[in-house]
Every structure is written in C-alpha cells, then in structure tokens.
Amino acid sequence: MFLYTRMLFSMGVSLYTSRVLLQALGVEDFGIYNVVAGVSLSITFFTLSLTQATQRFLNFEMGRGNDENVSRVFSLSLIAFAVLGLIVLIIGWTIGEWFVVNKLVIPPQKLSAAITVLHVTIVSFALTFVFTVFESVVIARENMKLFAYLGIVDAVGKLLVAFLIQLSDERLVFYALGLMAVQVIPRLVTALYCLRKYPESRPRFFWDFKMFKEIFTFAGWNVYSGAVWIIAEQGANFLLNIFFGPAVNAARGIANQVFLAINNFINNFLTAIRPQMIKRYASGDFDSMKELLYNSTRFAFLMFFILTLPIELRVSYILSIWLDIVPEFASIFINLLLIQGLVATLNYPIIIVNNASGRLKNPVLYGSSLQMLQLPLGYIAFKFNAPPMMIYIFAILSNMLYNAVNYYFASRAINLSLKEYSVKVFYSLSCAVIPAVILSVFVNALIPETFIGFVLVVIISVLITIASAFFLGITRSERIVVVAKAKEIMAKMRR
C-alpha cells in the first residue's frame, strides 16, 4: 500500500513535471536534453539492476539465516560498485564528449551547454553506483515505507527543479545540475539511514576472493543487462536524432515520461515480491515460488493494463490538455511504447527467477542482447525512408524474443511447465484482456472528444477492465482474498 500510494503521487507529479519542463526548455532544448542526457532517464533501470544484484545475495543469505555473510555481502558490494562507478565516469567523460561533438545533430550555439549537461549527467550516474548498495539493504529488509517516501521526495524534487529553471538564463545546464541534486541527495539520506538502522550496512574491511568473484560476476551480468538496455534506448534516440532531428527526440522524450510514470508502478509491485521470491528459492520451496511467479506475472500485467488502456484510447486528447506544445509523433510513440511496456511486463517476474537462481550468464548474454536488434533494423529501415515509429515496432519484436529466451532458462532453473505457465498466465490474461478491449473500444467510439467524454471513457474503461480482471483474470481463491482484504481496509477506515 505504501508503494501504491507512492506510485499514484509520483505518476501525477511526473506527468505535470513534463508539461512544466517542456514549457520552460522549449521543444529544441528538451529534445537536446533527451538525446544528450537521456541516459539519466535510464538510471532508474540501470541502478535497479545493480540494486537487484546486491539484494539477491542479501536475501539469499537472509533466507539461509547467515547474518555474518549478510554483512560480508554488503561490504564487498560497496567495493565492487565504487569501482564500476569510477569506470563509468572515465568512459562517459571521454568517449561521451567525443560522440556529442562529432556525431549528434546539435545547433552550434547549444553545443557548449550540451557538453556540460553530459558531464553533469555522467558524474550523477557514477555516484548512483555507490548509493545503490544502500538501496539494496532497504529493499532486502522490505522497508517499503522508507522506499515509498524517498520516491515521493524524488518526484517533488524534479517538479521543483522544473519550476526553478525558469529563473536561469542557462536553463539546460541548470536543469542538469538540479536533476543531479534530486538524484543524489535522497540516496545520500538512504545511506545515512542504513548506517544508523541496519548493522550489516556499516562498511568494514573484508576480503574473500571467492565471494567477491561470485558477487562481481553476478553484478557484472546485471550491469551488462542494464548496459544493453541503455545502448538500445539511447541508440534509438541517436538514430532518431540523426535521421529526423531534435524535434522527434522531444516526442520520444514525452513518450518516455508517460511510460516511466506508469512503469514505476509495476517496478514498485515487483520490488515488494522480489525478496520473497529469492528467499523461497534459497530455502528450496520451488512449488511456492512457481505460484508466486504465476500470480505476480498476471497481477503486474493487469495493473499495467488497467492504467494504459484509457491512455491508449484517448492519447491525443490527453496530450492536448497536458501540453501546450505537442511534439509531432508524440501520440503514436506513446501508444507503441505502452504496448512495448505490456510485453516487457510479462518478462519482469521471469527475470526475478533467473536472478534468484544466480545463473545469469546465458539469459543475459542471449536474452538481453536481443534488445539491440532494434538498432540495426531501425537503421536499415530509416535508410529506406521508413517513418520514425518503426523503431518502436522493432523494439516490441525484440522484447518478445527476449521474453522467450528468459522463459527457457527460468524453466530449467525451477522446472517450469510450459503448459501450466500458458494456462495460468497467458490463458487467464487473454480471458480478461480481450473482452475489456472490445467493450472499451466500443464505448470509446460512442463518446465524443470532450473533457466530459474523456472523463467518462477513463471511468468506464477502468471499471470494465477491473471487472474483467476480477471475474475472468484471477482465480476464485484469489477473488476471496481480494474481497477479504478490501473489507479489512474499509473496516480500518471506518474506525
């Protein structure tokens, strides 16, 4: 419930922040920021992979009841991620500047600001490597209350920065500096809290090459997975910039804001179930772990679907009332990116299974690398004058292949049955989603494009989707649990 509250608040603030930011920067500067410092949008995903790496070993040792090893895991992780942060700083500062100067399409008068933005973003990125170790402790300890508060502070901080940049003449640089402060300060607070609250988070000199190799190898594959995602994401940004210019990058930036706001909800949900799944694997309770996998996959997809369907139906109207300036292609980019998000949602719980097993090499090497297929395919398509939205089509196809590879290796780790998985996940979701889409599209066609019509479409489509998910997408026993929990919450509210 803490994470759900954080999601609702953060999503609303994040979407409003995009409006303020686009007004303050303008389409061109917003596009430049998105392509040069767009990696900052990827920090959430990249640091999440590092957090999961440390958290996996912390929860694994907690599941085995070994407190001494929990402390050792933290100390070694801190060393490993500090080294990684230094490497990122060196590579990003040198190669990144060369790429911005020589390869990107940026107006000459904006080049100096773009380089400064790159440097600030890289420093911020490097610092997050160290602080993610403390975030891992918070999640491993299942302190979702603190995690939720920090998320709210992050959202409010970004909105404050978006307002304050209007006071500066160098708005692009000021925004990059402000965003660095928003990203670093909450993580510093998290570190101080952990140092006082959790004994295992107090650094001490400890060295064990075998444990270091195991953690570093696991973290390395997680980092590789995050790096591949960033290469695919920023590579698509670069392709769009080279072939279509900064204005299309602005449209992609708006689409990313919408996607990240909704996707954070799914990440919050999975953050809550990840520690339990890893502990069940560590204790050898595979049957219970499979049920948690099936349930979390269905619930994650349905929750994402409930949020995205109204947006898909009325995206053009939403953009018209959300933004004063609507970049071309923004609506089609949002629609395609949300479809890509739905496909990716099916993959997230499977990734947790592979993380829990500790055998990441094959799923990451063969699975994550498939995400980069969109880049050569996109380059070829753009050479033949394909429209910019083709990059999203290729991304959706790449994610489908990625899902298949991850499932294959997860099935070997905990002996998953394809038939059982298909029935409990795909069949259940189809029963809920197909009727909801048909009914919602029909209702949408009958209601005019007005504000009242928009509100009606949102309310009706959400109710249709919830009803379809409740009666067709979950089992009878799950419905009983949901009703019981709802009654419990209502009873507490009446007191």
mmCIF file of N, CA, C and O in Angstrom, residues 18-36 105-107 110 165 171-172 241 244-254 323-330:
data_model
loop_
_atom_site.group_PDB
_atom_site.id
_atom_site.type_symbol
_atom_site.label_atom_id
_atom_site.label_comp_id
_atom_site.label_asym_id
_atom_site.label_seq_id
_atom_site.Cartn_x
_atom_site.Cartn_y
_atom_site.Cartn_z
ATOM 1 N N SER A 18 6.571 17.075 -16.722
ATOM 2 C CA SER A 18 6.891 17.077 -18.151
ATOM 3 C C SER A 18 6.284 18.299 -18.838
ATOM 4 O O SER A 18 6.909 18.905 -19.715
ATOM 5 N N ARG A 19 5.081 18.652 -18.445
ATOM 6 C CA ARG A 19 4.420 19.841 -19.022
ATOM 7 C C ARG A 19 5.220 21.104 -18.693
ATOM 8 O O ARG A 19 5.515 21.916 -19.585
ATOM 9 N N VAL A 20 5.572 21.267 -17.410
ATOM 10 C CA VAL A 20 6.320 22.447 -16.988
ATOM 11 C C VAL A 20 7.682 22.494 -17.664
ATOM 12 O O VAL A 20 8.144 23.547 -18.129
ATOM 13 N N LEU A 21 8.329 21.326 -17.750
ATOM 14 C CA LEU A 21 9.670 21.252 -18.326
ATOM 15 C C LEU A 21 9.660 21.590 -19.810
ATOM 16 O O LEU A 21 10.534 22.314 -20.305
ATOM 17 N N LEU A 22 8.677 21.101 -20.544
ATOM 18 C CA LEU A 22 8.596 21.386 -21.980
ATOM 19 C C LEU A 22 8.346 22.872 -22.221
ATOM 20 O O LEU A 22 8.892 23.465 -23.147
ATOM 21 N N GLN A 23 7.537 23.492 -21.348
ATOM 22 C CA GLN A 23 7.291 24.928 -21.463
ATOM 23 C C GLN A 23 8.562 25.732 -21.175
ATOM 24 O O GLN A 23 8.863 26.711 -21.856
ATOM 25 N N ALA A 24 9.317 25.305 -20.150
ATOM 26 C CA ALA A 24 10.497 26.060 -19.730
ATOM 27 C C ALA A 24 11.664 25.916 -20.703
ATOM 28 O O ALA A 24 12.378 26.882 -20.977
ATOM 29 N N LEU A 25 11.871 24.716 -21.227
ATOM 30 C CA LEU A 25 13.009 24.469 -22.106
ATOM 31 C C LEU A 25 12.698 24.753 -23.574
ATOM 32 O O LEU A 25 13.581 25.134 -24.342
ATOM 33 N N GLY A 26 11.442 24.512 -23.979
ATOM 34 C CA GLY A 26 11.124 24.579 -25.402
ATOM 35 C C GLY A 26 11.392 23.247 -26.068
ATOM 36 O O GLY A 26 12.122 22.397 -25.528
ATOM 37 N N VAL A 27 10.849 23.045 -27.257
ATOM 38 C CA VAL A 27 10.960 21.761 -27.944
ATOM 39 C C VAL A 27 12.404 21.423 -28.263
ATOM 40 O O VAL A 27 12.871 20.294 -28.048
ATOM 41 N N GLU A 28 13.185 22.412 -28.750
ATOM 42 C CA GLU A 28 14.549 22.127 -29.178
ATOM 43 C C GLU A 28 15.445 21.724 -28.013
ATOM 44 O O GLU A 28 16.126 20.695 -28.054
ATOM 45 N N ASP A 29 15.441 22.544 -26.928
ATOM 46 C CA ASP A 29 16.282 22.214 -25.770
ATOM 47 C C ASP A 29 15.829 20.925 -25.091
ATOM 48 O O ASP A 29 16.648 20.150 -24.596
ATOM 49 N N PHE A 30 14.511 20.708 -25.045
ATOM 50 C CA PHE A 30 14.011 19.468 -24.459
ATOM 51 C C PHE A 30 14.498 18.264 -25.271
ATOM 52 O O PHE A 30 14.883 17.235 -24.708
ATOM 53 N N GLY A 31 14.486 18.400 -26.589
ATOM 54 C CA GLY A 31 14.987 17.327 -27.448
ATOM 55 C C GLY A 31 16.470 17.105 -27.268
ATOM 56 O O GLY A 31 16.946 15.969 -27.221
ATOM 57 N N ILE A 32 17.244 18.205 -27.154
ATOM 58 C CA ILE A 32 18.694 18.092 -26.939
ATOM 59 C C ILE A 32 18.985 17.396 -25.613
ATOM 60 O O ILE A 32 19.829 16.501 -25.528
ATOM 61 N N TYR A 33 18.260 17.800 -24.559
ATOM 62 C CA TYR A 33 18.476 17.159 -23.259
ATOM 63 C C TYR A 33 18.154 15.669 -23.332
ATOM 64 O O TYR A 33 18.892 14.836 -22.798
ATOM 65 N N ASN A 34 17.067 15.332 -24.006
ATOM 66 C CA ASN A 34 16.660 13.935 -24.085
ATOM 67 C C ASN A 34 17.694 13.073 -24.784
ATOM 68 O O ASN A 34 17.933 11.933 -24.391
ATOM 69 N N VAL A 35 18.348 13.621 -25.832
ATOM 70 C CA VAL A 35 19.312 12.807 -26.570
ATOM 71 C C VAL A 35 20.694 12.809 -25.910
ATOM 72 O O VAL A 35 21.402 11.809 -25.927
ATOM 73 N N VAL A 36 21.106 13.948 -25.292
ATOM 74 C CA VAL A 36 22.432 14.033 -24.676
ATOM 75 C C VAL A 36 22.437 13.416 -23.283
ATOM 76 O O VAL A 36 23.298 12.602 -22.945
ATOM 77 N N VAL A 105 23.409 15.717 -33.946
ATOM 78 C CA VAL A 105 22.941 16.920 -34.640
ATOM 79 C C VAL A 105 22.465 17.918 -33.593
ATOM 80 O O VAL A 105 21.334 17.824 -33.089
ATOM 81 N N ILE A 106 23.361 18.867 -33.245
ATOM 82 C CA ILE A 106 23.065 19.867 -32.222
ATOM 83 C C ILE A 106 23.449 21.242 -32.766
ATOM 84 O O ILE A 106 24.550 21.418 -33.306
ATOM 85 N N PRO A 107 22.563 22.232 -32.638
ATOM 86 C CA PRO A 107 22.893 23.588 -33.105
ATOM 87 C C PRO A 107 24.185 24.086 -32.461
ATOM 88 O O PRO A 107 24.407 23.859 -31.260
ATOM 89 N N LYS A 110 24.307 25.702 -29.066
ATOM 90 C CA LYS A 110 23.886 24.874 -27.943
ATOM 91 C C LYS A 110 24.931 23.814 -27.564
ATOM 92 O O LYS A 110 24.743 23.078 -26.598
ATOM 93 N N ILE A 165 14.139 26.289 -13.020
ATOM 94 C CA ILE A 165 14.992 26.568 -14.196
ATOM 95 C C ILE A 165 14.504 27.792 -14.957
ATOM 96 O O ILE A 165 15.272 28.390 -15.716
ATOM 97 N N ARG A 171 19.132 27.492 -18.941
ATOM 98 C CA ARG A 171 18.141 26.573 -18.413
ATOM 99 C C ARG A 171 18.540 25.109 -18.583
ATOM 100 O O ARG A 171 18.277 24.283 -17.712
ATOM 101 N N LEU A 172 19.169 24.795 -19.708
ATOM 102 C CA LEU A 172 19.545 23.414 -19.970
ATOM 103 C C LEU A 172 20.558 22.919 -18.943
ATOM 104 O O LEU A 172 20.423 21.827 -18.381
ATOM 105 N N ASN A 241 17.629 11.114 -33.812
ATOM 106 C CA ASN A 241 18.256 12.434 -33.932
ATOM 107 C C ASN A 241 18.965 12.595 -35.273
ATOM 108 O O ASN A 241 18.835 13.615 -35.952
ATOM 109 N N PHE A 244 16.067 12.352 -38.111
ATOM 110 C CA PHE A 244 14.885 13.224 -38.065
ATOM 111 C C PHE A 244 15.081 14.519 -37.278
ATOM 112 O O PHE A 244 14.213 15.380 -37.334
ATOM 113 N N GLY A 245 16.182 14.655 -36.481
ATOM 114 C CA GLY A 245 16.448 15.892 -35.773
ATOM 115 C C GLY A 245 15.882 15.936 -34.364
ATOM 116 O O GLY A 245 15.136 15.044 -33.941
ATOM 117 N N PRO A 246 16.206 17.012 -33.584
ATOM 118 C CA PRO A 246 15.823 17.098 -32.167
ATOM 119 C C PRO A 246 14.326 17.097 -31.902
ATOM 120 O O PRO A 246 13.895 16.678 -30.825
ATOM 121 N N ALA A 247 13.515 17.588 -32.848
ATOM 122 C CA ALA A 247 12.074 17.660 -32.605
ATOM 123 C C ALA A 247 11.475 16.278 -32.364
ATOM 124 O O ALA A 247 10.593 16.102 -31.513
ATOM 125 N N VAL A 248 11.951 15.269 -33.098
ATOM 126 C CA VAL A 248 11.459 13.902 -32.901
ATOM 127 C C VAL A 248 11.964 13.346 -31.571
ATOM 128 O O VAL A 248 11.269 12.571 -30.913
ATOM 129 N N ASN A 249 13.168 13.761 -31.152
ATOM 130 C CA ASN A 249 13.658 13.370 -29.829
ATOM 131 C C ASN A 249 12.775 13.929 -28.726
ATOM 132 O O ASN A 249 12.582 13.298 -27.681
ATOM 133 N N ALA A 250 12.228 15.119 -28.945
ATOM 134 C CA ALA A 250 11.303 15.697 -27.965
ATOM 135 C C ALA A 250 10.053 14.834 -27.849
ATOM 136 O O ALA A 250 9.545 14.599 -26.740
ATOM 137 N N ALA A 251 9.537 14.348 -28.991
ATOM 138 C CA ALA A 251 8.367 13.462 -28.964
ATOM 139 C C ALA A 251 8.683 12.177 -28.217
ATOM 140 O O ALA A 251 7.870 11.678 -27.427
ATOM 141 N N ARG A 252 9.870 11.645 -28.451
ATOM 142 C CA ARG A 252 10.279 10.421 -27.743
ATOM 143 C C ARG A 252 10.440 10.701 -26.246
ATOM 144 O O ARG A 252 10.116 9.857 -25.412
ATOM 145 N N GLY A 253 10.940 11.895 -25.913
ATOM 146 C CA GLY A 253 11.084 12.243 -24.504
ATOM 147 C C GLY A 253 9.747 12.296 -23.783
ATOM 148 O O GLY A 253 9.624 11.832 -22.653
ATOM 149 N N ILE A 254 8.731 12.852 -24.441
ATOM 150 C CA ILE A 254 7.383 12.890 -23.857
ATOM 151 C C ILE A 254 6.858 11.468 -23.674
ATOM 152 O O ILE A 254 6.289 11.115 -22.638
ATOM 153 N N LEU A 323 -0.170 19.220 -22.517
ATOM 154 C CA LEU A 323 0.930 20.027 -23.022
ATOM 155 C C LEU A 323 0.407 21.217 -23.826
ATOM 156 O O LEU A 323 -0.551 21.091 -24.584
ATOM 157 N N ASP A 324 1.081 22.351 -23.671
ATOM 158 C CA ASP A 324 0.779 23.488 -24.536
ATOM 159 C C ASP A 324 1.339 23.244 -25.934
ATOM 160 O O ASP A 324 0.757 23.660 -26.934
ATOM 161 N N ILE A 325 2.508 22.600 -25.982
ATOM 162 C CA ILE A 325 3.168 22.286 -27.252
ATOM 163 C C ILE A 325 3.230 20.771 -27.369
ATOM 164 O O ILE A 325 3.885 20.106 -26.563
ATOM 165 N N VAL A 326 2.549 20.203 -28.355
ATOM 166 C CA VAL A 326 2.546 18.747 -28.548
ATOM 167 C C VAL A 326 3.479 18.400 -29.698
ATOM 168 O O VAL A 326 3.181 18.701 -30.853
ATOM 169 N N PRO A 327 4.645 17.785 -29.418
ATOM 170 C CA PRO A 327 5.559 17.416 -30.498
ATOM 171 C C PRO A 327 4.912 16.422 -31.463
ATOM 172 O O PRO A 327 4.127 15.559 -31.061
ATOM 173 N N GLU A 328 5.274 16.554 -32.744
ATOM 174 C CA GLU A 328 4.774 15.618 -33.742
ATOM 175 C C GLU A 328 5.222 14.194 -33.397
ATOM 176 O O GLU A 328 6.319 13.992 -32.883
ATOM 177 N N PHE A 329 4.397 13.230 -33.657
ATOM 178 C CA PHE A 329 4.639 11.803 -33.407
ATOM 179 C C PHE A 329 4.496 11.403 -31.933
ATOM 180 O O PHE A 329 4.631 10.224 -31.595
ATOM 181 N N ALA A 330 4.235 12.355 -31.031
ATOM 182 C CA ALA A 330 4.172 12.022 -29.603
ATOM 183 C C ALA A 330 3.092 10.995 -29.315
ATOM 184 O O ALA A 330 3.311 10.049 -28.539
#
